[in-house]
């Protein structure tokens, strides 16, 4: 099932996710106007949320089944840094395979692998909504928020073969087409 949702719902959920992360100090009132909440989100995680002001976005809440989960990519960024360095193929499953195969712990580049392993060990835990973004039709979605959680779920999937579907948000870039009159 997929349903269209307003951006403010996604931003509130994302800020709630930020609020519970270790070492992150985010304070907000969920009744603040959308522009104020977006500003707080950009202040808290400017790189991860930067697409919010770059593109017009249509937001959807949907059931993330196993086949869709297997297609997820880690957050965008330079190829040889952070999550992209951890995952040789850019996928969440690639990051999980690397953590397991290389028996990684501690911090890899700037990714807290110990935290990923702790989340994986605690699963099944309360579900957390992932925030995904897709620039173009046919492109695999990337994770904007929830890379640690998704990688932990991927580790559990690889270890046990079990996957429990969860809700996620998907932001899809909307193409705005203007006619010649609109440019005058």
PDB file of C-alpha atoms in Angstrom:
ATOM      1  CA  UNK A   1       0.000   0.000   0.000  1.00  0.00           C
ATOM      2  CA  UNK A   2       1.189   3.510  -0.847  1.00  0.00           C
ATOM      3  CA  UNK A   3      -0.407   6.809   0.092  1.00  0.00           C
ATOM      4  CA  UNK A   4       0.538  10.416  -0.511  1.00  0.00           C
ATOM      5  CA  UNK A   5       1.435  12.379   2.638  1.00  0.00           C
ATOM      6  CA  UNK A   6       2.296  16.029   3.321  1.00  0.00           C
ATOM      7  CA  UNK A   7       5.943  16.988   3.747  1.00  0.00           C
ATOM      8  CA  UNK A   8       5.323  18.252   7.288  1.00  0.00           C
ATOM      9  CA  UNK A   9       4.472  14.686   8.414  1.00  0.00           C
ATOM     10  CA  UNK A  10       7.813  13.450   7.094  1.00  0.00           C
ATOM     11  CA  UNK A  11       9.754  16.348   8.621  1.00  0.00           C
ATOM     12  CA  UNK A  12       8.145  15.809  12.046  1.00  0.00           C
ATOM     13  CA  UNK A  13       8.961  12.089  11.956  1.00  0.00           C
ATOM     14  CA  UNK A  14      12.524  12.784  10.828  1.00  0.00           C
ATOM     15  CA  UNK A  15      13.015  15.293  13.658  1.00  0.00           C
ATOM     16  CA  UNK A  16      11.650  12.721  16.137  1.00  0.00           C
ATOM     17  CA  UNK A  17      14.195  10.231  14.763  1.00  0.00           C
ATOM     18  CA  UNK A  18      16.967  12.791  15.235  1.00  0.00           C
ATOM     19  CA  UNK A  19      15.849  13.533  18.790  1.00  0.00           C
ATOM     20  CA  UNK A  20      16.446   9.930  19.936  1.00  0.00           C
ATOM     21  CA  UNK A  21      19.884   9.534  18.342  1.00  0.00           C
ATOM     22  CA  UNK A  22      22.796   9.440  20.792  1.00  0.00           C
ATOM     23  CA  UNK A  23      24.640  12.742  21.029  1.00  0.00           C
ATOM     24  CA  UNK A  24      22.099  14.710  18.985  1.00  0.00           C
ATOM     25  CA  UNK A  25      20.387  17.692  20.581  1.00  0.00           C
ATOM     26  CA  UNK A  26      17.261  18.658  18.649  1.00  0.00           C
ATOM     27  CA  UNK A  27      14.431  20.529  20.280  1.00  0.00           C
ATOM     28  CA  UNK A  28      11.250  21.409  18.445  1.00  0.00           C
ATOM     29  CA  UNK A  29       7.545  21.858  18.888  1.00  0.00           C
ATOM     30  CA  UNK A  30       5.610  19.638  16.437  1.00  0.00           C
ATOM     31  CA  UNK A  31       3.020  22.430  16.102  1.00  0.00           C
ATOM     32  CA  UNK A  32       5.544  24.871  14.652  1.00  0.00           C
ATOM     33  CA  UNK A  33       4.960  25.869  11.019  1.00  0.00           C
ATOM     34  CA  UNK A  34       6.460  23.678   8.317  1.00  0.00           C
ATOM     35  CA  UNK A  35       9.120  26.216   7.327  1.00  0.00           C
ATOM     36  CA  UNK A  36      10.398  26.377  10.929  1.00  0.00           C
ATOM     37  CA  UNK A  37      10.561  22.586  11.228  1.00  0.00           C
ATOM     38  CA  UNK A  38      12.379  22.284   7.890  1.00  0.00           C
ATOM     39  CA  UNK A  39      14.866  24.917   9.110  1.00  0.00           C
ATOM     40  CA  UNK A  40      15.497  22.903  12.294  1.00  0.00           C
ATOM     41  CA  UNK A  41      15.963  19.730  10.269  1.00  0.00           C
ATOM     42  CA  UNK A  42      18.419  21.451   7.927  1.00  0.00           C
ATOM     43  CA  UNK A  43      20.250  22.842  10.958  1.00  0.00           C
ATOM     44  CA  UNK A  44      20.451  19.374  12.533  1.00  0.00           C
ATOM     45  CA  UNK A  45      21.450  17.381   9.446  1.00  0.00           C
ATOM     46  CA  UNK A  46      22.221  19.759   6.596  1.00  0.00           C
ATOM     47  CA  UNK A  47      23.864  17.217   4.281  1.00  0.00           C
ATOM     48  CA  UNK A  48      21.282  14.471   4.704  1.00  0.00           C
ATOM     49  CA  UNK A  49      18.284  16.789   4.308  1.00  0.00           C
ATOM     50  CA  UNK A  50      19.715  19.127   1.666  1.00  0.00           C
ATOM     51  CA  UNK A  51      17.497  17.705  -1.078  1.00  0.00           C
ATOM     52  CA  UNK A  52      14.464  19.230   0.700  1.00  0.00           C
ATOM     53  CA  UNK A  53      15.266  22.673  -0.644  1.00  0.00           C
ATOM     54  CA  UNK A  54      16.773  21.589  -3.965  1.00  0.00           C
ATOM     55  CA  UNK A  55      13.772  19.905  -5.560  1.00  0.00           C
ATOM     56  CA  UNK A  56       9.999  19.919  -5.466  1.00  0.00           C
ATOM     57  CA  UNK A  57       9.151  16.593  -3.811  1.00  0.00           C
ATOM     58  CA  UNK A  58       6.087  14.371  -3.669  1.00  0.00           C
ATOM     59  CA  UNK A  59       6.031  12.347  -0.429  1.00  0.00           C
ATOM     60  CA  UNK A  60       4.567   8.881   0.051  1.00  0.00           C
ATOM     61  CA  UNK A  61       4.199   6.511   2.995  1.00  0.00           C
ATOM     62  CA  UNK A  62       4.411   2.907   1.894  1.00  0.00           C
ATOM     63  CA  UNK A  63       4.978  -0.643   3.046  1.00  0.00           C
ATOM     64  CA  UNK A  64       8.672  -1.466   2.582  1.00  0.00           C
ATOM     65  CA  UNK A  65       8.626  -5.153   1.707  1.00  0.00           C
ATOM     66  CA  UNK A  66      11.715  -7.345   1.437  1.00  0.00           C
ATOM     67  CA  UNK A  67      12.210  -6.963  -2.317  1.00  0.00           C
ATOM     68  CA  UNK A  68      12.125  -3.158  -2.020  1.00  0.00           C
ATOM     69  CA  UNK A  69      14.347  -3.255   1.060  1.00  0.00           C
ATOM     70  CA  UNK A  70      16.966  -5.247  -0.862  1.00  0.00           C
ATOM     71  CA  UNK A  71      17.132  -2.457  -3.469  1.00  0.00           C
ATOM     72  CA  UNK A  72      17.900   0.363  -1.012  1.00  0.00           C
ATOM     73  CA  UNK A  73      21.091   2.346  -1.384  1.00  0.00           C
ATOM     74  CA  UNK A  74      23.029   4.006   1.430  1.00  0.00           C
ATOM     75  CA  UNK A  75      23.023   7.796   1.636  1.00  0.00           C
ATOM     76  CA  UNK A  76      24.554   9.681  -1.263  1.00  0.00           C
ATOM     77  CA  UNK A  77      27.954  11.229  -0.840  1.00  0.00           C
ATOM     78  CA  UNK A  78      31.484  11.023  -2.208  1.00  0.00           C
ATOM     79  CA  UNK A  79      32.256   7.476  -3.396  1.00  0.00           C
ATOM     80  CA  UNK A  80      35.180   6.819  -1.080  1.00  0.00           C
ATOM     81  CA  UNK A  81      33.802   8.352   2.090  1.00  0.00           C
ATOM     82  CA  UNK A  82      31.518   7.304   4.915  1.00  0.00           C
ATOM     83  CA  UNK A  83      28.651   4.954   3.953  1.00  0.00           C
ATOM     84  CA  UNK A  84      29.699   4.821   0.300  1.00  0.00           C
ATOM     85  CA  UNK A  85      33.140   3.597   1.354  1.00  0.00           C
ATOM     86  CA  UNK A  86      31.637   1.024   3.717  1.00  0.00           C
ATOM     87  CA  UNK A  87      29.386  -0.388   0.990  1.00  0.00           C
ATOM     88  CA  UNK A  88      31.379  -1.373  -2.112  1.00  0.00           C
ATOM     89  CA  UNK A  89      28.254  -1.463  -4.315  1.00  0.00           C
ATOM     90  CA  UNK A  90      26.444   1.432  -2.619  1.00  0.00           C
ATOM     91  CA  UNK A  91      23.661  -0.796  -1.267  1.00  0.00           C
ATOM     92  CA  UNK A  92      22.469  -1.324   2.294  1.00  0.00           C
ATOM     93  CA  UNK A  93      23.037  -5.066   1.882  1.00  0.00           C
ATOM     94  CA  UNK A  94      26.570  -4.313   0.657  1.00  0.00           C
ATOM     95  CA  UNK A  95      27.272  -2.377   3.869  1.00  0.00           C
ATOM     96  CA  UNK A  96      25.877  -5.243   5.969  1.00  0.00           C
ATOM     97  CA  UNK A  97      27.922  -7.853   4.067  1.00  0.00           C
ATOM     98  CA  UNK A  98      31.087  -5.801   4.567  1.00  0.00           C
ATOM     99  CA  UNK A  99      30.484  -5.433   8.315  1.00  0.00           C
ATOM    100  CA  UNK A 100      29.932  -9.184   8.672  1.00  0.00           C
ATOM    101  CA  UNK A 101      32.668 -10.401   6.290  1.00  0.00           C
ATOM    102  CA  UNK A 102      35.376  -8.088   7.620  1.00  0.00           C
ATOM    103  CA  UNK A 103      34.158  -8.479  11.234  1.00  0.00           C
ATOM    104  CA  UNK A 104      34.133  -4.703  11.562  1.00  0.00           C
ATOM    105  CA  UNK A 105      33.583  -2.996  14.916  1.00  0.00           C
ATOM    106  CA  UNK A 106      34.205   0.479  16.261  1.00  0.00           C
ATOM    107  CA  UNK A 107      34.142   3.201  13.641  1.00  0.00           C
ATOM    108  CA  UNK A 108      34.732   2.662   9.936  1.00  0.00           C
ATOM    109  CA  UNK A 109      35.497   5.958   8.238  1.00  0.00           C
ATOM    110  CA  UNK A 110      32.853   7.969  10.138  1.00  0.00           C
ATOM    111  CA  UNK A 111      30.225   5.201  10.405  1.00  0.00           C
ATOM    112  CA  UNK A 112      29.583   3.919  13.931  1.00  0.00           C
ATOM    113  CA  UNK A 113      29.667   0.185  13.166  1.00  0.00           C
ATOM    114  CA  UNK A 114      29.366  -0.703  16.848  1.00  0.00           C
ATOM    115  CA  UNK A 115      26.037   1.130  16.951  1.00  0.00           C
ATOM    116  CA  UNK A 116      24.856  -0.746  13.836  1.00  0.00           C
ATOM    117  CA  UNK A 117      25.754  -4.045  15.509  1.00  0.00           C
ATOM    118  CA  UNK A 118      23.979  -3.018  18.742  1.00  0.00           C
ATOM    119  CA  UNK A 119      20.801  -2.169  16.828  1.00  0.00           C
ATOM    120  CA  UNK A 120      21.013  -5.490  14.951  1.00  0.00           C
ATOM    121  CA  UNK A 121      21.416  -7.403  18.221  1.00  0.00           C
ATOM    122  CA  UNK A 122      18.359  -5.652  19.689  1.00  0.00           C
ATOM    123  CA  UNK A 123      16.090  -6.486  16.727  1.00  0.00           C
ATOM    124  CA  UNK A 124      13.257  -6.993  16.561  1.00  0.00           C
ATOM    125  CA  UNK A 125      12.964  -3.628  18.224  1.00  0.00           C
ATOM    126  CA  UNK A 126      10.360  -0.950  17.799  1.00  0.00           C
ATOM    127  CA  UNK A 127      10.172  -0.142  14.139  1.00  0.00           C
ATOM    128  CA  UNK A 128      11.574   3.125  12.974  1.00  0.00           C
ATOM    129  CA  UNK A 129      10.424   4.884   9.824  1.00  0.00           C
ATOM    130  CA  UNK A 130      13.103   5.230   7.192  1.00  0.00           C
ATOM    131  CA  UNK A 131      13.187   8.363   5.045  1.00  0.00           C
ATOM    132  CA  UNK A 132      14.101   7.579   1.445  1.00  0.00           C
ATOM    133  CA  UNK A 133      14.666   9.791  -1.583  1.00  0.00           C
ATOM    134  CA  UNK A 134      14.577   9.077  -5.287  1.00  0.00           C
ATOM    135  CA  UNK A 135      15.701  11.710  -7.807  1.00  0.00           C
ATOM    136  CA  UNK A 136      14.648  10.050 -11.032  1.00  0.00           C
ATOM    137  CA  UNK A 137      12.212   7.410 -12.254  1.00  0.00           C
ATOM    138  CA  UNK A 138      13.846   3.980 -12.301  1.00  0.00           C
ATOM    139  CA  UNK A 139      16.548   4.998  -9.834  1.00  0.00           C
ATOM    140  CA  UNK A 140      16.915   2.928  -6.675  1.00  0.00           C
ATOM    141  CA  UNK A 141      15.940   4.891  -3.554  1.00  0.00           C
ATOM    142  CA  UNK A 142      18.679   6.147  -1.242  1.00  0.00           C
ATOM    143  CA  UNK A 143      18.333   6.410   2.510  1.00  0.00           C
ATOM    144  CA  UNK A 144      18.313   9.992   3.741  1.00  0.00           C
ATOM    145  CA  UNK A 145      17.576   9.060   7.362  1.00  0.00           C
ATOM    146  CA  UNK A 146      17.986   5.638   8.966  1.00  0.00           C
ATOM    147  CA  UNK A 147      21.226   4.234   7.502  1.00  0.00           C
ATOM    148  CA  UNK A 148      22.314   2.670  10.821  1.00  0.00           C
ATOM    149  CA  UNK A 149      18.888   1.134  11.390  1.00  0.00           C
ATOM    150  CA  UNK A 150      18.525  -0.145   7.811  1.00  0.00           C
ATOM    151  CA  UNK A 151      22.013  -1.660   7.848  1.00  0.00           C
ATOM    152  CA  UNK A 152      21.223  -3.367  11.164  1.00  0.00           C
ATOM    153  CA  UNK A 153      18.064  -4.817   9.600  1.00  0.00           C
ATOM    154  CA  UNK A 154      20.135  -5.962   6.619  1.00  0.00           C
ATOM    155  CA  UNK A 155      22.563  -7.724   8.977  1.00  0.00           C
ATOM    156  CA  UNK A 156      19.636  -9.556  10.597  1.00  0.00           C
ATOM    157  CA  UNK A 157      18.262 -10.458   7.172  1.00  0.00           C
ATOM    158  CA  UNK A 158      21.624 -11.913   6.125  1.00  0.00           C
ATOM    159  CA  UNK A 159      22.042 -13.778   9.423  1.00  0.00           C
ATOM    160  CA  UNK A 160      18.524 -15.179   9.804  1.00  0.00           C
ATOM    161  CA  UNK A 161      16.864 -14.886   6.404  1.00  0.00           C
ATOM    162  CA  UNK A 162      13.958 -13.115   8.127  1.00  0.00           C
ATOM    163  CA  UNK A 163      12.529  -9.737   7.204  1.00  0.00           C
ATOM    164  CA  UNK A 164       9.515  -7.984   8.684  1.00  0.00           C
ATOM    165  CA  UNK A 165       7.951  -5.341   6.425  1.00  0.00           C
ATOM    166  CA  UNK A 166       7.799  -1.828   7.820  1.00  0.00           C
ATOM    167  CA  UNK A 167       6.419   1.550   6.870  1.00  0.00           C
ATOM    168  CA  UNK A 168       8.767   4.034   5.215  1.00  0.00           C
ATOM    169  CA  UNK A 169       8.585   7.466   3.639  1.00  0.00           C
ATOM    170  CA  UNK A 170       9.677   7.991   0.047  1.00  0.00           C
ATOM    171  CA  UNK A 171      10.320  11.415  -1.416  1.00  0.00           C
ATOM    172  CA  UNK A 172      10.173  11.482  -5.204  1.00  0.00           C
ATOM    173  CA  UNK A 173      11.524  14.406  -7.154  1.00  0.00           C
ATOM    174  CA  UNK A 174       8.724  16.030  -9.128  1.00  0.00           C
ATOM    175  CA  UNK A 175       9.541  17.270 -12.576  1.00  0.00           C
ATOM    176  CA  UNK A 176       8.166  20.724 -13.128  1.00  0.00           C
ATOM    177  CA  UNK A 177       7.516  21.425 -16.777  1.00  0.00           C
ATOM    178  CA  UNK A 178       6.867  24.971 -17.762  1.00  0.00           C
ATOM    179  CA  UNK A 179       5.614  26.198 -21.086  1.00  0.00           C
ATOM    180  CA  UNK A 180       7.128  29.141 -22.942  1.00  0.00           C
ATOM    181  CA  UNK A 181       4.464  31.455 -21.508  1.00  0.00           C
ATOM    182  CA  UNK A 182       5.529  30.507 -17.990  1.00  0.00           C
ATOM    183  CA  UNK A 183       9.024  31.863 -18.678  1.00  0.00           C
ATOM    184  CA  UNK A 184       7.808  35.294 -19.805  1.00  0.00           C
TER     185      UNK A 184
END
